[in-house]
Coordinates of C-alpha atoms in Angstrom, one line a residue:
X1 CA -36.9 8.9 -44.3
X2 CA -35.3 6.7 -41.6
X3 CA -36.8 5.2 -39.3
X4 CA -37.2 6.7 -35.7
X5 CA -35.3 5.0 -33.4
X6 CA -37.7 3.6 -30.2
X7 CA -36.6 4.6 -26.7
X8 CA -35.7 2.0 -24.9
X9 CA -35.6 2.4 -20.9
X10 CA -33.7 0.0 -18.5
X11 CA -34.3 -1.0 -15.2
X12 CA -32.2 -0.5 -12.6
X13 CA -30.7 -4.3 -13.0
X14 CA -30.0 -4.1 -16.5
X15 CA -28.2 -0.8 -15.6
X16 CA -26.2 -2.4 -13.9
X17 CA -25.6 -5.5 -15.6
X18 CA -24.3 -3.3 -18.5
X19 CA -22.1 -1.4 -15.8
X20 CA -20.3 -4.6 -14.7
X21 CA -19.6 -5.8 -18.1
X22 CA -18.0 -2.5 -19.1
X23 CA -15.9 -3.2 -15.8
X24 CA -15.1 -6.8 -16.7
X25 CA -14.0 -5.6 -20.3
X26 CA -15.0 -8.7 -22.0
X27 CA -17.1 -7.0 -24.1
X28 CA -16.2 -4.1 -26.4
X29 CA -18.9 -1.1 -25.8
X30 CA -20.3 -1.4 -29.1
X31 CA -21.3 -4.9 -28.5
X32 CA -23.0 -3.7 -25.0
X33 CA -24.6 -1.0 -27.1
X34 CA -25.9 -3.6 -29.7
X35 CA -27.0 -6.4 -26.8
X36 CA -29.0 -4.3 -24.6
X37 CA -30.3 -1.9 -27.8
X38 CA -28.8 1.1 -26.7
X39 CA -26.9 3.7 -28.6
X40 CA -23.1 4.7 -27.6
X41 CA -24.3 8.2 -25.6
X42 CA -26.4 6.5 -23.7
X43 CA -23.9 4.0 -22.6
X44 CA -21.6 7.1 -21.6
X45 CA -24.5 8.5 -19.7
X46 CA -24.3 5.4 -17.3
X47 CA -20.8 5.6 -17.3
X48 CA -21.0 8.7 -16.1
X49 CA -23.7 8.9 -13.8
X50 CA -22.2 5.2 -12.5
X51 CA -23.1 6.1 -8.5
X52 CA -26.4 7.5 -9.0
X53 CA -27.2 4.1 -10.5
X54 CA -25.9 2.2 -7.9
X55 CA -27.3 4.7 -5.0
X56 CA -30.8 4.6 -6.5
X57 CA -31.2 1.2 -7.6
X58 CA -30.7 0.5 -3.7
X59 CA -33.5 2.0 -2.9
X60 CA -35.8 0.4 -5.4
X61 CA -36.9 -3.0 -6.2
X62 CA -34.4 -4.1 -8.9
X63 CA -37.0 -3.9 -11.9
X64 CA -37.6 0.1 -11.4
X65 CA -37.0 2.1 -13.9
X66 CA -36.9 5.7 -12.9
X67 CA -36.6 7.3 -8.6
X68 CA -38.6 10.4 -8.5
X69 CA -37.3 12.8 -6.0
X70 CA -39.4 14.3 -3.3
X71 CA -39.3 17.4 -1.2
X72 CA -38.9 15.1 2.5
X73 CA -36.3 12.8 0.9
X74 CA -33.8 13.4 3.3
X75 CA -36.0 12.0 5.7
X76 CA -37.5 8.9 3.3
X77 CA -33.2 7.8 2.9
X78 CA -33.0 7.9 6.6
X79 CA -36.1 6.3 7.8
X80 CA -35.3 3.5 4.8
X81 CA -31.9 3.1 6.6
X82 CA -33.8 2.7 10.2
X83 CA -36.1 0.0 8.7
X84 CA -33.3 -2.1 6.8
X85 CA -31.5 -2.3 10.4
X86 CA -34.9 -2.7 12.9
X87 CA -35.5 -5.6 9.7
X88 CA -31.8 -6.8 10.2
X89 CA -32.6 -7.1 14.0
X90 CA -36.2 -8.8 13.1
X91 CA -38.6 -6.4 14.6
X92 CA -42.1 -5.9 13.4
X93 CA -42.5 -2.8 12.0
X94 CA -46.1 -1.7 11.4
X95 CA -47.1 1.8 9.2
X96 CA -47.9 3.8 12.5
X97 CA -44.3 2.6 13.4
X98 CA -43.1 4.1 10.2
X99 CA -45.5 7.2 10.3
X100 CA -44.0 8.2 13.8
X101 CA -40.5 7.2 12.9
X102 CA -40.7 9.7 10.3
X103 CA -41.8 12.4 12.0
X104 CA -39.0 11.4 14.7
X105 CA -36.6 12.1 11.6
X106 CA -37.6 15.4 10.5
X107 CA -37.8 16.7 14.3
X108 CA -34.0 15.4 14.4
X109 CA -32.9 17.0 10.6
X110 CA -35.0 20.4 11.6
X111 CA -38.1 20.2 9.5
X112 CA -41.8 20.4 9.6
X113 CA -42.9 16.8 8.1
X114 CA -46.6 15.5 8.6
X115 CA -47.1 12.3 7.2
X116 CA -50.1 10.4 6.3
X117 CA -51.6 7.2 4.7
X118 CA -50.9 8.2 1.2
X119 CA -47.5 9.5 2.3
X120 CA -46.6 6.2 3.8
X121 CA -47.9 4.4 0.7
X122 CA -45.6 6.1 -2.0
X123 CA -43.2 5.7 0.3
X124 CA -43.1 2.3 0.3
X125 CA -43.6 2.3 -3.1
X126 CA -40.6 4.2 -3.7
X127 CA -38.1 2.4 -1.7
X128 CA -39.6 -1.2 -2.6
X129 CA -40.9 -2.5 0.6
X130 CA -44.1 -4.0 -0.6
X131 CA -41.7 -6.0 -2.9
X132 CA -38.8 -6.4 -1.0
X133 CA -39.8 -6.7 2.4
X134 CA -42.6 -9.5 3.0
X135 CA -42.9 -9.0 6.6
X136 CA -43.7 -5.6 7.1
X137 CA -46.9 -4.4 9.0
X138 CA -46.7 -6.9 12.0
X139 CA -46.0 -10.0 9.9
X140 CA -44.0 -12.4 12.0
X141 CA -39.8 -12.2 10.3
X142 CA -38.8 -14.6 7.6
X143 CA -35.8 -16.1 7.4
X144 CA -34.9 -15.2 3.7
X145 CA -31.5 -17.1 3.8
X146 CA -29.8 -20.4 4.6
X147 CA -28.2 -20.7 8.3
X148 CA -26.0 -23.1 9.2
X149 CA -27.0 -24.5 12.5
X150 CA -24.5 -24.7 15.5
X151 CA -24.9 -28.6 15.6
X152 CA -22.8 -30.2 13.9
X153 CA -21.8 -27.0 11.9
X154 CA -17.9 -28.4 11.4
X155 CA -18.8 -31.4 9.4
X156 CA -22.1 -32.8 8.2
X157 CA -24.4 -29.5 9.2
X158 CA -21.7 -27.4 7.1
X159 CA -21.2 -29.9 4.0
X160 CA -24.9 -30.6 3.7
X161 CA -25.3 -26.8 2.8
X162 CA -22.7 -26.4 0.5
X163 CA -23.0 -29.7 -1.0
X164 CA -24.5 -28.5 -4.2
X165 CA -21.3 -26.2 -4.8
X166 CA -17.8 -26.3 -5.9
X167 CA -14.7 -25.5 -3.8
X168 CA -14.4 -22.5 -6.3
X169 CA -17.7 -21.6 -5.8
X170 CA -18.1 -21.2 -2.0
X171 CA -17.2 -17.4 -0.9
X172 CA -16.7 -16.0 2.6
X173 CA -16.7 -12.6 3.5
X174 CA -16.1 -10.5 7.1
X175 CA -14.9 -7.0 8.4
X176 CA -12.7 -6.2 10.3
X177 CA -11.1 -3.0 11.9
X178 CA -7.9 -1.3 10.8
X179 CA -5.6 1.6 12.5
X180 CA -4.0 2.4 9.2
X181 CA -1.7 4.9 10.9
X182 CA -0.7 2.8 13.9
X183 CA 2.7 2.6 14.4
X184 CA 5.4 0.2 16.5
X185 CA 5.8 3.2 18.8
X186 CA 2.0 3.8 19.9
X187 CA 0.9 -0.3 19.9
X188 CA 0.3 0.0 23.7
X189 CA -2.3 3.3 23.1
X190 CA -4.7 1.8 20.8
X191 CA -4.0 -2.1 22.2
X192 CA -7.9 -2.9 22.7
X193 CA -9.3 -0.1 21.3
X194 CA -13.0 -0.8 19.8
X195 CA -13.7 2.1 18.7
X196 CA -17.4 1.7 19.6
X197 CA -17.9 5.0 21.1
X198 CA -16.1 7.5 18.5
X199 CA -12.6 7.4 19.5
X200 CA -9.4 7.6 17.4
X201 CA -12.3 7.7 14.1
X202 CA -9.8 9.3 11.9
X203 CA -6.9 6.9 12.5
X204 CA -9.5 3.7 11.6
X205 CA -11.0 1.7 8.7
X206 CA -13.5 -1.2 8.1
X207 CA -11.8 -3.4 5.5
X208 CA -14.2 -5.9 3.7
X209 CA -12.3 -9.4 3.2
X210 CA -13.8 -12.5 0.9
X211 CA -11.9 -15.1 -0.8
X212 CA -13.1 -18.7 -2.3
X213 CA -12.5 -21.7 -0.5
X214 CA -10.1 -23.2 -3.0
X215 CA -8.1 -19.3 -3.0
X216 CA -8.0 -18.8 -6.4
X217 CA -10.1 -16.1 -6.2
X218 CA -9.8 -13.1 -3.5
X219 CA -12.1 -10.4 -3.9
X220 CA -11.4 -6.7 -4.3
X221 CA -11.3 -5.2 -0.7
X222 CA -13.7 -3.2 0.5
X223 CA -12.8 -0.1 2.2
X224 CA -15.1 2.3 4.5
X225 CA -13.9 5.1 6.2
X226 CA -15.2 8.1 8.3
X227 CA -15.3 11.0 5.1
X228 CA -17.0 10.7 2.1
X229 CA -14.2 13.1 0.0
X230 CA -10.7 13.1 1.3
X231 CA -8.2 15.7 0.2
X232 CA -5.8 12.7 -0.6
X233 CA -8.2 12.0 -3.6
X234 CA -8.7 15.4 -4.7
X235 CA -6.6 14.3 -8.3
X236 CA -7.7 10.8 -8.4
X237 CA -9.3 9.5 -11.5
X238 CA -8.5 5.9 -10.2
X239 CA -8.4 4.2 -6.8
X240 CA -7.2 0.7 -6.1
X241 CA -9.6 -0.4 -4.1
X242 CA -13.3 0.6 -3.5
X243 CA -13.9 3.2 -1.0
X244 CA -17.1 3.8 1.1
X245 CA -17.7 6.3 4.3
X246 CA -20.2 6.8 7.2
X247 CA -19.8 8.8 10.2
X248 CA -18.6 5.9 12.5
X249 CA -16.5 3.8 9.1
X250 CA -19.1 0.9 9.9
X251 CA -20.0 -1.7 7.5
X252 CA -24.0 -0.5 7.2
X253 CA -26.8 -2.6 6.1
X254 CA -26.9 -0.6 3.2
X255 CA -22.9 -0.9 2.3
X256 CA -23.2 -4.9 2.2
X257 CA -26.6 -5.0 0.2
X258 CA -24.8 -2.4 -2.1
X259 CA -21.7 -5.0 -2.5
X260 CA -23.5 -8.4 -2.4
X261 CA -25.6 -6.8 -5.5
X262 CA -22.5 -5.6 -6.9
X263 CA -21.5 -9.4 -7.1
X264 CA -24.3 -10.8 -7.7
X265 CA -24.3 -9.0 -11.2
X266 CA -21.1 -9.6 -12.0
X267 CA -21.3 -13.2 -11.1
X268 CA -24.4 -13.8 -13.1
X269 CA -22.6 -12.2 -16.3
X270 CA -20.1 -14.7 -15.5
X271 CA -22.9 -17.8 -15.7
X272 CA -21.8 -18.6 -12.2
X273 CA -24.0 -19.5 -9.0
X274 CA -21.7 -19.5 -5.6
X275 CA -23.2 -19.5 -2.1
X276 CA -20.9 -16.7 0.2
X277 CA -20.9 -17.4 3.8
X278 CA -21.0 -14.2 6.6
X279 CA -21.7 -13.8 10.0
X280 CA -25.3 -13.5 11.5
X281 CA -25.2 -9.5 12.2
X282 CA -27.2 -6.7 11.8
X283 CA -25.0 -5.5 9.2
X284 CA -25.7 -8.1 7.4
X285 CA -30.0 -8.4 6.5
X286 CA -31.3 -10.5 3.9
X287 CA -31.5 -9.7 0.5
X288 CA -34.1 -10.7 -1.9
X289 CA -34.0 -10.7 -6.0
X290 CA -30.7 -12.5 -6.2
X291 CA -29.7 -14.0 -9.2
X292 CA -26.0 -15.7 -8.5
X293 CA -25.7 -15.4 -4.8
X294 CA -26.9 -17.5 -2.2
X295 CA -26.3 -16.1 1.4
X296 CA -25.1 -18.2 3.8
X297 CA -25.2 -17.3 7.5
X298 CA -23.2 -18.1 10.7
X299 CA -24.0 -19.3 13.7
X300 CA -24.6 -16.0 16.3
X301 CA -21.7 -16.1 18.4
X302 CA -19.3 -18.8 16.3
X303 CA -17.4 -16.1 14.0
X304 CA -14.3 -17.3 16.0
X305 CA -14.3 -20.5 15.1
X306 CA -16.7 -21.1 12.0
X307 CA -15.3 -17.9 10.4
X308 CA -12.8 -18.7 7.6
X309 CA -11.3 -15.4 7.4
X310 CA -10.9 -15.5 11.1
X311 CA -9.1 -18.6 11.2
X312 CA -6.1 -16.5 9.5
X313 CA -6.5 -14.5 6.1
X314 CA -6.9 -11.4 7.8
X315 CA -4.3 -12.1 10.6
X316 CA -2.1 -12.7 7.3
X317 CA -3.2 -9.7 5.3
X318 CA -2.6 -7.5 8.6
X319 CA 0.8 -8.8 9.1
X320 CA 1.5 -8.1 5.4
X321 CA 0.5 -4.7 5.6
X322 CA 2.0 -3.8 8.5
X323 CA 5.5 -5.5 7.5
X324 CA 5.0 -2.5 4.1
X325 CA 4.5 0.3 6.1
X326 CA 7.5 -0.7 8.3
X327 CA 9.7 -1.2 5.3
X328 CA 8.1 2.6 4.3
X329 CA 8.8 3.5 7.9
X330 CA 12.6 2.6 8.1
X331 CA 13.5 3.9 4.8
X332 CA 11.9 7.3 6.1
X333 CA 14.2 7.3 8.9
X334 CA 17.3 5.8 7.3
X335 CA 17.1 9.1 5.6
X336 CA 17.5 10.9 8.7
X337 CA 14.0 12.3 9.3
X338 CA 12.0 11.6 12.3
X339 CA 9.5 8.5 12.7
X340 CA 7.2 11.2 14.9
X341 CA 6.8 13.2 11.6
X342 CA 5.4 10.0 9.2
X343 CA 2.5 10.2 7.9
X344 CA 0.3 8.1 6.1
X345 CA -2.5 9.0 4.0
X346 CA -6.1 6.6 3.2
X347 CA -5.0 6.6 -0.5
X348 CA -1.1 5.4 1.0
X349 CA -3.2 2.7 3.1
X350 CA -5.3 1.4 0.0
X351 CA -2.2 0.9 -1.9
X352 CA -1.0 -0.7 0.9
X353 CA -3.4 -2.8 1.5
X354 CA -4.0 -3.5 -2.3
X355 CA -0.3 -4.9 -2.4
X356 CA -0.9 -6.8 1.0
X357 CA -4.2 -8.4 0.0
X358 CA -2.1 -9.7 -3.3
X359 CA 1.0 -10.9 -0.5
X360 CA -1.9 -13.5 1.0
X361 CA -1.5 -16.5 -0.8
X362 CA -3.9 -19.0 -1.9
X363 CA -2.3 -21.9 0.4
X364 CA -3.2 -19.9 3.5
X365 CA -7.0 -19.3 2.1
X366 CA -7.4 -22.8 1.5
X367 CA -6.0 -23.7 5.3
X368 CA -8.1 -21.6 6.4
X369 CA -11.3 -23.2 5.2
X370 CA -10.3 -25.9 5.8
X371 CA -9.7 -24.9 9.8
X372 CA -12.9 -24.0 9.4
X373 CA -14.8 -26.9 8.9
X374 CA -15.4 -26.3 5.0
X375 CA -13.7 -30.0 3.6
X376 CA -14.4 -31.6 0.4
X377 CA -15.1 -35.5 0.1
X378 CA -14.4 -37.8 3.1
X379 CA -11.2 -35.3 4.1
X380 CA -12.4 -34.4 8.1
X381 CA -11.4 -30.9 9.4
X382 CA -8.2 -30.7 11.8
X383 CA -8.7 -30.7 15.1
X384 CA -5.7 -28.5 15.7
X385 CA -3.8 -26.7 13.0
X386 CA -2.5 -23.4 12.1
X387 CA -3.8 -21.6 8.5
X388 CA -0.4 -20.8 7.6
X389 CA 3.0 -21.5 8.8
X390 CA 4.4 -17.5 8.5
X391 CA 1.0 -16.2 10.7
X392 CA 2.4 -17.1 14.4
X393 CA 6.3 -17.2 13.0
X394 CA 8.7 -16.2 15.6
X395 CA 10.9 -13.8 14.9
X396 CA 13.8 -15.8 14.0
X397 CA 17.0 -14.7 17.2
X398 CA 20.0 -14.3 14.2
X399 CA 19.3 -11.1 11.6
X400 CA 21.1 -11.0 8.0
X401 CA 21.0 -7.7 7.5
X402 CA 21.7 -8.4 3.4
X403 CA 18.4 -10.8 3.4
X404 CA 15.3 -9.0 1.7
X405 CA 13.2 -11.5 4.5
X406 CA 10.8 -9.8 6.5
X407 CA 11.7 -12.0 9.5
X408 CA 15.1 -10.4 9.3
X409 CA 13.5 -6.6 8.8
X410 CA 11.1 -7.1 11.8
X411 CA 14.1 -8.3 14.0
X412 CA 16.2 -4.8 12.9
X413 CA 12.9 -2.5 13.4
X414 CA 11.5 -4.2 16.7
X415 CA 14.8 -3.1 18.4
X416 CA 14.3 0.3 17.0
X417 CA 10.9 1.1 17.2
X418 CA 8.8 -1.4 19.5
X419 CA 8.6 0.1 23.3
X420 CA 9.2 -1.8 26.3
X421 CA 6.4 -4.6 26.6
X422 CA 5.6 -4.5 23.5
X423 CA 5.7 -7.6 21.0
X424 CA 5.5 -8.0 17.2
X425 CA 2.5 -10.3 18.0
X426 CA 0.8 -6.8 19.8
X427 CA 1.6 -4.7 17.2
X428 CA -0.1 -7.6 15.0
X429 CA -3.4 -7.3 16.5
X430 CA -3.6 -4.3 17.5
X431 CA -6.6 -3.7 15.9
X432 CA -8.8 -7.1 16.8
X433 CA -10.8 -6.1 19.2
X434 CA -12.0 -2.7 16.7
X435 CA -16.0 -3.1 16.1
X436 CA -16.9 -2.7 12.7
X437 CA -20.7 -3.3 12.7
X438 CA -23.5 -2.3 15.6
X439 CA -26.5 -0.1 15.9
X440 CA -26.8 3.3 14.6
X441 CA -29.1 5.8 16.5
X442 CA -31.3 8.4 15.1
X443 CA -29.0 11.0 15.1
X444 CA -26.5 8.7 13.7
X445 CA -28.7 8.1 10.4
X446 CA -29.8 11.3 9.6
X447 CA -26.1 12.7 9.7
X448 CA -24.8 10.0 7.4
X449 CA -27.5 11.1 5.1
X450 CA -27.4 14.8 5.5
X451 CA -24.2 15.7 6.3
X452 CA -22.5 18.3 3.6
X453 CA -19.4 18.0 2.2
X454 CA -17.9 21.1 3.6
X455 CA -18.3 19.6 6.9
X456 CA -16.5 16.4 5.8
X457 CA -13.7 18.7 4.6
X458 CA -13.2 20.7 7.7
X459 CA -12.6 17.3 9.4
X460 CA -10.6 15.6 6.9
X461 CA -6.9 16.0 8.5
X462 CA -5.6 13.9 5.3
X463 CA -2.4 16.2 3.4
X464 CA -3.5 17.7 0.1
X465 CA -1.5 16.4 -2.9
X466 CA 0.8 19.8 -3.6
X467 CA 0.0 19.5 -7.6
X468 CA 0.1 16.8 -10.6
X469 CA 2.9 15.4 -11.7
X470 CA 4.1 16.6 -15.0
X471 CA 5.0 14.7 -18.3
X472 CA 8.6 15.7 -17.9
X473 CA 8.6 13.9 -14.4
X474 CA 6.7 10.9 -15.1
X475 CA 9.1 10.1 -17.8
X476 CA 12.0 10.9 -15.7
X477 CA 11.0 9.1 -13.1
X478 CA 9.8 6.1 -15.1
X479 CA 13.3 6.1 -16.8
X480 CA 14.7 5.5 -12.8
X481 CA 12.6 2.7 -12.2
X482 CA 14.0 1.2 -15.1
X483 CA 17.9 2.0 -14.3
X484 CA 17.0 0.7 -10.7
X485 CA 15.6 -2.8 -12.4
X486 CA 18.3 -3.2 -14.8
X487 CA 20.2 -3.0 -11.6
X488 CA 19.4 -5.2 -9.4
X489 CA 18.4 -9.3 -10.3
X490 CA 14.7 -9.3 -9.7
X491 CA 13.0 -12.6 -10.2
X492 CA 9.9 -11.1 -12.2
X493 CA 12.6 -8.5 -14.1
X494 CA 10.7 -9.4 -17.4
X495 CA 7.3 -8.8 -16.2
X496 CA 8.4 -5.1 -14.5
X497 CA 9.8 -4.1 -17.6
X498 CA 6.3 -5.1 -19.9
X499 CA 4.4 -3.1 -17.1
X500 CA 6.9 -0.2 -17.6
X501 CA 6.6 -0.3 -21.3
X502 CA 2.8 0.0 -21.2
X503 CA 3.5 2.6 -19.0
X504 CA 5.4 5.2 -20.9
X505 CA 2.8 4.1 -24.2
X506 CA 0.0 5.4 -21.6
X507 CA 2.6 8.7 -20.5
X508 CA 3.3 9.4 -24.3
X509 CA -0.7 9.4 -25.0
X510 CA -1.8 11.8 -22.4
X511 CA 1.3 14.0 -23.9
X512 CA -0.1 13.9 -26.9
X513 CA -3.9 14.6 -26.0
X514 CA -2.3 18.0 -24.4
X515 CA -0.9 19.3 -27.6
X516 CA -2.9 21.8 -29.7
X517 CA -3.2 22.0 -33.4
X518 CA -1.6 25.0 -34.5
X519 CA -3.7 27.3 -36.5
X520 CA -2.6 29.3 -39.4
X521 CA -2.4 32.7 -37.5
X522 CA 0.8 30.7 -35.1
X523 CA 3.1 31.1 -38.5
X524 CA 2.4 35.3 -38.6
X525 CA 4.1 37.8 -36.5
X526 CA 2.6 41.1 -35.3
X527 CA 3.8 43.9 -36.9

């Protein structure tokens, strides 16, 4: 008889550890099966259940195995996202602060909630703070991270911090705000906008940058928006970048503790230690069990100049997403339609901003840090220097119309499209001033934890995707793509046409998966 196999129950880390190595496919699942000593359905059971993982090891200190549910949990996930940002802010909270906070909460949501000593003790049980969180009940705050101190924070305060990693190895990451929709034509409505009190919500995102210092290595952006399910994605299987939501499409405390964990597993199945550099915010709170990731924090008040993605890399991926959906914008009128009837969907602007974020090159990163103070050896930070030579590029004053140069695109749209007033440096920036980070109230929390997703429909103003395309149109229009290369002298011709061929493999095996074996009772006619 064989013998029973023992059931073997991960923690939340080793979850997802084993979900970050299926991402990086650099293992084949059997080998993940056989590592962590786990059979193939379980495996498929994480898979599946991938953002119940990741939602409930957040909650948890990292070496929980299971989150049992309770009737006022509603109220626990808000009044865990109150403490995480009155932490962020580094108030002493106390359990009668937390007993009344609570209550606070289920007045808000509706409900009769009581709480008590024992209450208050499973509940920080549940959600970790006796591990996590040293410096609750009255305890003076911690500082958990390194900080980089204003003196001297261009050369030797800078260097002395980072001194124990490589150029590759040093990470920065910041927010900023995006009016995916904005146009040429309405620059001068939303010039200055911040956004801070609710206004134009649905025409703004928060887009998570980081790069290394050296640029070989840009992150995946981060993308949070206002609605958690958009009709755009209704069909999606796949999305090119990661996509978060809130009611006010803030970077939360919760988001960036969600996405430095993220890393930090994937970087620790990489063998690598690297330090990542943010601003001092309340979006931003310290984070403890970290195996590859040491946090780094600004300076309050030097993001402007300290900041390497402020320095330039997102001026340049903004200028390179805005020069797409211009392109997109002039061929939509070239075929006679009218600009006030383009539209733009989030799922257009993540593939937009997917190509854009690829368009920033690793020259300008490296600039960048280096404006920013972060210098390797006895090389001393520029006193005065631009990033990159295309950020600030004027417009040159002679168009050739047969160029593919986006100098000589933005010289033919800006005569077309930009109003009275209105330069291409505006149109730019539009968005600089949008805040991306602040305090949430009360009522704030408990609807980003209780809102339903009917309401999040009813608000969604996104078009619907009509139907899915059909075999017989994927292979037609895959066949165009390739008459359209074979046309035209493309420097990466070769590579286009491997992508393509991978391609129509992938279109002939979904084909196939559709077909039905015929049974015997297909050959035989009713009589």
């Amino acid at each position: 008889m064989a013998e029973k196999r023992k059931l073997n129950c991960l923690t939340f880390e080793k979850k997802r550890e084993i979900l970050t190595l299926v991402d990086k496919k650099t293992m084949s699942k059997t080998d993940i099966c056989k590592q962590f000593n786990i059979p193939k359905s379980t495996l498929s059971t994480f898979i599946k259940d991938r953002d119940k993982i990741n939602s409930r090891s957040e909650a948890c200190q990292p070496n929980r195995k299971k989150q049992r549910t309770v009737k006022s949990d509603a109220i626990e996930k808000s009044l865990f996202v109150w403490f995480k940002q009155a932490r962020a802010m580094a108030i002493p909270i106390s359990g009668p602060i937390l007993m009344a906070k609570a209550e606070e909460i289920g007045t808000e949501m509706g409900l009769d909630f009581k709480s008590n000593t024992g209450w208050l003790d499973r509940f920080k049980k549940r959600y970790g703070i006796l591990y996590k969180y040293k410096t609750v009940c009255g305890e003076s705050a911690a500082v958990k991270t390194e900080s980089l101190t204003p003196v001297e924070s261009r050369t030797k305060g800078l260097l002395t911090l980072l001194r124990d990693f490589e150029p590759r190895d040093i990470y920065s990451a910041d927010e900023t705000g995006l009016f995916y929709r904005c146009l040429p034509f309405n620059t001068l409505a939303l010039k200055g906008e911040k956004c801070s009190d609710g206004k134009a919500p649905k025409n703004r995102l928060t887009v998570l940058v980081a790069a290394n210092m050296d640029g070989s290595d840009k992150l995946p952006l981060l993308i949070i928006g206002k609605f958690d399910r958009l009709r755009c994605f209704k069909y999606c299987k796949y999305l090119p970048l990661q996509y978060k939501a809130n009611k006010k499409s803030w970077m939360t405390a919760a988001l960036f503790e969600s996405w430095v964990r993220s890393l930090d597993a994937s970087f620790k199945c990489e063998g690598r230690k690297i330090a990542l550099v943010v601003d001092n915010c309340l979006a931003h709170p310290d984070i403890d069990d970290l195996h590859a990731v040491t946090l780094m924090r600004l300076p309050s008040n030097t993001t402007s100049v300290l900041q390497p993605c402020d320095q330039g890399i997102i001026a340049s991926l903004k200028k390179h997403y805005r020069t797409i959906v211009l392109r997109k914008l002039i061929a939509y009128t070239d075929h006679g339609k009218s600009a006030d009837t383009f539209e733009m969907s989030i799922l257009d602007a993540m593939y937009e901003l997917k190509a854009a974020w690829n368009l920033v090159s690793s020259a300008t990163v490296a600039n960048c840090f280096r404006l920013a103070g972060f210098v390797v050896g006895s090389e001393q930070p520029p006193d005065d220097a631009t990033p990159t030579a295309d950020i600030n590029k004027e417009t040159p004053t002679s168009p050739a119309p047969t160029c593919y140069g986006t100098d000589d695109l933005f010289e033919a749209m800006a005569k077309k499209f930009l109003p009275p007033g209105v330069s291409l440096k505006d149109f730019f920036s539009v968005d600089d001033a949008v805040e991306t980070t602040g305090q949430l109230s009360t009522e704030e929390i408990c609807a980003s934890v209780n809102v339903t997703d009917s309401e999040e429909q009813e608000q969604d103003d996104s078009p619907t995707p009509s139907s899915i395309p059909t075999v017989a149109e994927a292979r037609e229009a895959l066949q165009k793509l390739r008459e359209f290369i074979q046309a035209h002298d493309f420097s990466q011709a070769e590579q286009y046409v491997n992508v393509l061929g991978n391609v129509s493999s992938d279109i002939e095996m979904v084909s196939l998966k559709r077909r039905k074996q015929s049974s015997i009772t297909d050959f035989f006619q009713k009589v």
